[in-house]
Coordinates of N, CA and C in Angstrom, one line a residue:
X594 N 173.3 127.0 -76.3 CA 172.4 127.9 -75.8 C 171.2 127.9 -76.6
X595 N 170.1 128.4 -76.1 CA 168.7 128.4 -76.8 C 168.7 129.5 -77.6
X596 N 167.7 129.3 -78.7 CA 167.6 130.5 -79.7 C 166.1 130.9 -79.4
X597 N 165.9 132.1 -79.0 CA 164.5 132.7 -78.6 C 164.2 132.2 -77.3
X598 N 163.1 132.7 -76.9 CA 162.4 132.3 -75.6 C 161.6 131.1 -75.8
X599 N 161.8 130.1 -74.9 CA 161.2 128.8 -75.0 C 160.5 128.4 -73.7
X600 N 159.3 128.0 -73.7 CA 158.5 127.5 -72.6 C 158.4 125.9 -72.6
X601 N 159.0 125.5 -71.4 CA 159.0 123.9 -71.3 C 157.8 123.7 -70.4
X602 N 156.7 123.0 -70.9 CA 155.6 122.6 -70.1 C 155.8 121.8 -69.0
X603 N 155.2 121.9 -67.8 CA 155.5 120.9 -66.8 C 155.2 119.5 -67.1
X604 N 156.0 118.7 -66.6 CA 156.1 117.1 -66.8 C 156.2 116.7 -68.2
X605 N 157.0 117.5 -69.0 CA 157.1 117.1 -70.5 C 158.6 116.9 -70.8
X606 N 158.8 116.3 -72.0 CA 160.1 116.2 -72.6 C 160.0 117.0 -73.9
X607 N 160.8 117.9 -74.2 CA 160.9 118.7 -75.4 C 162.1 118.5 -76.3
X608 N 162.0 118.6 -77.6 CA 163.1 118.7 -78.4 C 163.3 120.2 -78.8
X609 N 164.5 120.6 -78.5 CA 164.6 122.1 -78.6 C 165.9 122.4 -79.7
X610 N 165.7 123.4 -80.5 CA 166.8 123.7 -81.3 C 167.7 124.7 -80.5
X611 N 169.1 124.3 -80.5 CA 170.0 125.1 -79.7 C 171.2 125.4 -80.6
X612 N 172.2 126.1 -80.1 CA 173.4 126.5 -80.8 C 174.6 126.4 -79.9
X613 N 175.7 126.0 -80.3 CA 177.0 126.1 -79.7 C 177.4 127.5 -79.7
X614 N 177.7 128.2 -78.8 CA 178.2 129.6 -78.9 C 179.7 129.5 -79.3
X615 N 180.1 130.3 -80.5 CA 181.4 130.3 -80.8 C 181.9 129.2 -81.7
X616 N 180.9 128.3 -82.2 CA 181.2 127.2 -83.0 C 181.8 127.5 -84.3
X617 N 182.9 126.9 -84.8 CA 183.5 127.1 -86.1 C 183.2 125.8 -86.9
X618 N 182.8 126.0 -88.1 CA 182.5 124.7 -88.9 C 183.7 123.9 -89.3
X619 N 184.9 124.6 -89.0 CA 186.1 123.8 -89.3 C 186.6 123.0 -88.1
X620 N 185.9 123.1 -87.1 CA 186.2 122.4 -85.8 C 185.8 120.9 -86.1
X621 N 186.0 120.1 -84.9 CA 185.5 118.6 -85.0 C 183.9 118.7 -85.2
X622 N 183.5 117.7 -85.9 CA 182.2 117.5 -86.3 C 181.4 116.6 -85.2
X623 N 182.0 116.0 -84.2 CA 181.4 115.3 -83.2 C 181.5 115.9 -81.9
X624 N 180.3 116.2 -81.2 CA 180.3 116.8 -79.8 C 179.5 116.1 -78.9
X625 N 179.9 115.9 -77.7 CA 179.2 115.3 -76.7 C 178.4 116.4 -75.8
X626 N 177.2 116.2 -75.8 CA 176.3 117.2 -75.1 C 175.9 116.6 -73.8
X627 N 176.1 117.4 -72.6 CA 175.8 116.9 -71.3 C 175.2 117.9 -70.5
X628 N 174.4 117.5 -69.6 CA 173.8 118.4 -68.6 C 174.8 119.2 -67.7
X629 N 174.4 120.5 -67.4 CA 175.4 121.3 -66.7 C 175.4 121.0 -65.1
X630 N 174.7 119.8 -64.8 CA 174.7 119.5 -63.4 C 174.4 120.8 -62.5
X631 N 173.3 121.4 -62.6 CA 172.7 122.5 -61.8 C 172.5 122.0 -60.6
X632 N 172.0 123.1 -59.7 CA 171.5 122.9 -58.3 C 170.4 121.9 -58.3
X633 N 170.1 121.1 -57.2 CA 168.9 120.2 -57.2 C 167.6 120.9 -57.3
X634 N 167.5 122.3 -56.9 CA 166.3 122.9 -57.0 C 165.9 123.3 -58.4
X635 N 166.8 123.2 -59.5 CA 166.5 123.5 -60.8 C 166.1 122.2 -61.5
X636 N 164.9 122.0 -61.9 CA 164.2 120.9 -62.4 C 164.7 120.5 -63.8
X637 N 165.3 121.3 -64.6 CA 165.7 121.0 -66.0 C 166.6 119.9 -66.1
X638 N 166.5 119.0 -67.0 CA 167.2 117.8 -67.2 C 167.5 117.8 -68.7
X639 N 168.9 117.9 -69.1 CA 169.3 117.7 -70.5 C 169.7 116.3 -70.8
X640 N 169.2 115.7 -71.8 CA 169.6 114.4 -72.2 C 171.0 114.4 -72.8
X641 N 171.9 113.4 -72.4 CA 173.2 113.3 -72.9 C 173.1 112.9 -74.3
X642 N 173.9 113.3 -75.3 CA 173.8 113.0 -76.6 C 175.1 113.2 -77.4
X643 N 175.4 112.4 -78.3 CA 176.6 112.5 -79.2 C 176.1 113.1 -80.5
X644 N 176.4 114.4 -80.8 CA 175.8 115.0 -82.0 C 176.9 115.5 -83.0
X645 N 176.3 115.6 -84.2 CA 177.1 116.4 -85.2 C 176.4 117.8 -85.6
X646 N 176.9 118.9 -85.0 CA 176.2 120.1 -85.3 C 176.3 120.5 -86.7
X647 N 175.3 121.4 -87.2 CA 175.2 121.9 -88.5 C 176.4 122.8 -88.6
X648 N 176.8 123.4 -89.8 CA 177.8 124.3 -90.1 C 177.8 125.5 -89.2
X649 N 176.5 126.0 -88.8 CA 176.5 127.1 -88.0 C 176.3 126.8 -86.4
X650 N 176.7 125.6 -86.1 CA 176.6 125.2 -84.8 C 175.3 124.8 -84.2
X651 N 174.2 124.8 -84.9 CA 172.9 124.5 -84.5 C 172.6 123.0 -84.4
X652 N 171.8 122.5 -83.5 CA 171.5 121.1 -83.4 C 170.2 121.0 -82.5
X653 N 169.6 119.9 -82.5 CA 168.4 119.6 -81.6 C 168.9 118.9 -80.4
X654 N 168.3 119.2 -79.3 CA 168.7 118.6 -78.0 C 167.3 118.1 -77.2
X655 N 167.3 117.1 -76.4 CA 166.3 116.6 -75.6 C 166.4 117.2 -74.2
X656 N 165.3 117.9 -73.9 CA 165.2 118.5 -72.5 C 163.9 118.0 -71.8
X657 N 164.1 117.8 -70.5 CA 163.0 117.3 -69.7 C 162.6 118.2 -68.6
X658 N 161.5 118.6 -68.4 CA 160.9 119.2 -67.3 C 160.0 118.4 -66.3
X659 N 160.7 117.7 -65.4 CA 159.8 116.8 -64.5 C 159.0 117.6 -63.4
X660 N 159.2 118.8 -63.3 CA 158.6 119.6 -62.1 C 157.1 119.8 -62.3
X661 N 156.5 120.4 -61.5 CA 155.0 120.7 -61.6 C 154.6 122.0 -62.1
X662 N 155.8 122.7 -62.5 CA 155.5 124.1 -63.1 C 156.2 124.2 -64.5
X663 N 155.7 125.1 -65.2 CA 156.3 125.4 -66.5 C 157.6 126.2 -66.2
X664 N 158.6 125.8 -67.2 CA 159.9 126.5 -67.0 C 160.2 127.3 -68.3
X665 N 160.5 128.7 -68.1 CA 160.8 129.4 -69.3 C 162.2 129.7 -69.5
X666 N 162.8 129.4 -70.6 CA 164.2 129.6 -71.1 C 164.3 130.9 -71.8
X667 N 164.9 131.8 -71.4 CA 165.2 133.2 -72.1 C 166.2 132.8 -73.4
X668 N 166.2 133.8 -74.3 CA 167.1 133.7 -75.4 C 168.5 133.7 -74.9
X669 N 169.3 132.8 -75.3 CA 170.7 132.6 -75.2 C 171.0 132.0 -73.9
X670 N 170.2 131.3 -73.2 CA 170.3 130.6 -71.9 C 171.2 129.4 -72.2
X671 N 172.3 129.4 -71.3 CA 173.3 128.3 -71.5 C 172.7 127.2 -70.7
X672 N 172.5 125.9 -71.3 CA 171.7 124.9 -70.7 C 172.5 123.6 -70.7
X673 N 173.6 123.4 -71.4 CA 174.4 122.3 -71.3 C 175.9 122.4 -71.7
X674 N 176.7 121.4 -71.4 CA 178.1 121.6 -71.8 C 178.3 120.8 -73.2
X675 N 179.1 121.4 -74.0 CA 179.4 120.7 -75.4 C 180.9 120.4 -75.3
X676 N 181.3 119.2 -75.2 CA 182.7 118.8 -75.4 C 183.0 118.1 -76.7
X677 N 184.0 118.7 -77.4 CA 184.4 118.1 -78.7 C 185.0 116.8 -78.5
X678 N 184.7 115.9 -79.5 CA 185.2 114.6 -79.6 C 186.4 114.6 -80.5
X679 N 187.5 114.7 -80.1 CA 188.7 115.0 -81.0 C 189.1 113.8 -81.8
X680 N 189.2 112.6 -81.4 CA 189.4 111.3 -82.2 C 188.5 110.4 -82.1
X681 N 187.3 110.6 -82.9 CA 186.2 109.7 -82.9 C 186.6 108.3 -83.4
X682 N 187.7 108.1 -84.1 CA 188.1 106.8 -84.6 C 188.7 105.9 -83.6
X683 N 189.1 106.5 -82.5 CA 189.6 105.7 -81.3 C 188.5 105.1 -80.5
X684 N 188.4 103.8 -80.4 CA 187.4 103.2 -79.6 C 187.9 102.6 -78.3
X685 N 187.0 102.5 -77.3 CA 187.4 102.0 -75.9 C 187.0 100.4 -76.1
X686 N 187.9 99.6 -75.9 CA 187.7 98.3 -76.1 C 187.2 97.5 -74.9
X687 N 187.8 98.1 -73.6 CA 187.4 97.5 -72.4 C 187.5 98.6 -71.4
X688 N 186.5 98.6 -70.4 CA 186.6 99.5 -69.3 C 186.9 98.8 -68.0
X689 N 187.8 99.2 -67.2 CA 188.2 98.4 -66.0 C 187.9 99.3 -64.7
X690 N 187.6 98.5 -63.6 CA 187.4 99.2 -62.4 C 187.9 98.3 -61.2
X691 N 188.3 99.0 -60.2 CA 188.9 98.1 -59.1 C 187.8 97.6 -58.1
X692 N 188.0 96.4 -57.9 CA 187.1 95.6 -56.9 C 187.8 95.1 -55.7
X693 N 187.2 94.7 -54.7 CA 187.9 94.1 -53.6 C 188.6 92.7 -54.0
X694 N 188.2 92.2 -55.1 CA 188.8 90.9 -55.5 C 189.9 91.1 -56.8
X695 N 190.2 92.4 -57.0 CA 191.1 92.7 -58.1 C 190.3 93.4 -59.2
X696 N 191.1 93.8 -60.2 CA 190.5 94.6 -61.3 C 189.7 93.6 -62.2
X697 N 188.5 94.1 -62.6 CA 187.5 93.3 -63.5 C 187.3 94.1 -64.7
X698 N 187.2 93.6 -65.8 CA 186.8 94.2 -67.0 C 185.3 94.1 -67.3
X699 N 184.5 95.2 -67.4 CA 183.2 95.1 -67.6 C 182.9 94.4 -68.9
X700 N 183.8 94.4 -70.0 CA 183.4 94.0 -71.4 C 183.1 92.5 -71.3
X701 N 183.7 91.7 -70.4 CA 183.4 90.3 -70.4 C 183.5 89.6 -69.0
X702 N 183.5 90.5 -68.0 CA 183.6 90.0 -66.6 C 184.8 89.2 -66.1
X703 N 185.9 89.0 -67.0 CA 187.0 88.2 -66.5 C 187.9 89.2 -65.8
X704 N 188.8 88.6 -64.9 CA 189.9 89.5 -64.4 C 190.7 90.0 -65.4
X705 N 191.3 91.2 -65.2 CA 192.1 91.8 -66.2 C 193.3 91.1 -66.6
X706 N 193.9 90.3 -65.8 CA 195.0 89.5 -66.0 C 194.7 88.3 -67.0
X707 N 193.5 88.0 -67.3 CA 193.1 87.0 -68.2 C 192.9 87.5 -69.6
X708 N 192.8 88.8 -69.7 CA 192.5 89.4 -71.0 C 193.7 89.5 -71.9
X709 N 193.7 88.9 -73.1 CA 194.8 88.9 -74.0 C 194.7 90.3 -74.8
X710 N 195.9 90.9 -74.9 CA 195.9 92.1 -75.8 C 196.7 91.9 -77.2

């Protein structure tokens, strides 16, 4: 949520100080920030980011206003989702998707049955 009233000028990108409501400093240190996927008529776009909030839950976020009008965000406006990353030491080694020719790994373009584990 935002801190204080903020005006986002039309056609600009702004870096805004925000805070995760109810954040405890003992919680996970890595958080994925994503846009709330608002209705199409809402021109506000929040940049996706992996952040480590301060102990009070504050951090900076990238917000874009691609519209032709200024947007005003009132104090404590909820503008993004914050998802804790529970196990940051776990890494994704390959992502698979189903195609008409079988499963293909994006990591190297080889069919999944050719990947050694």
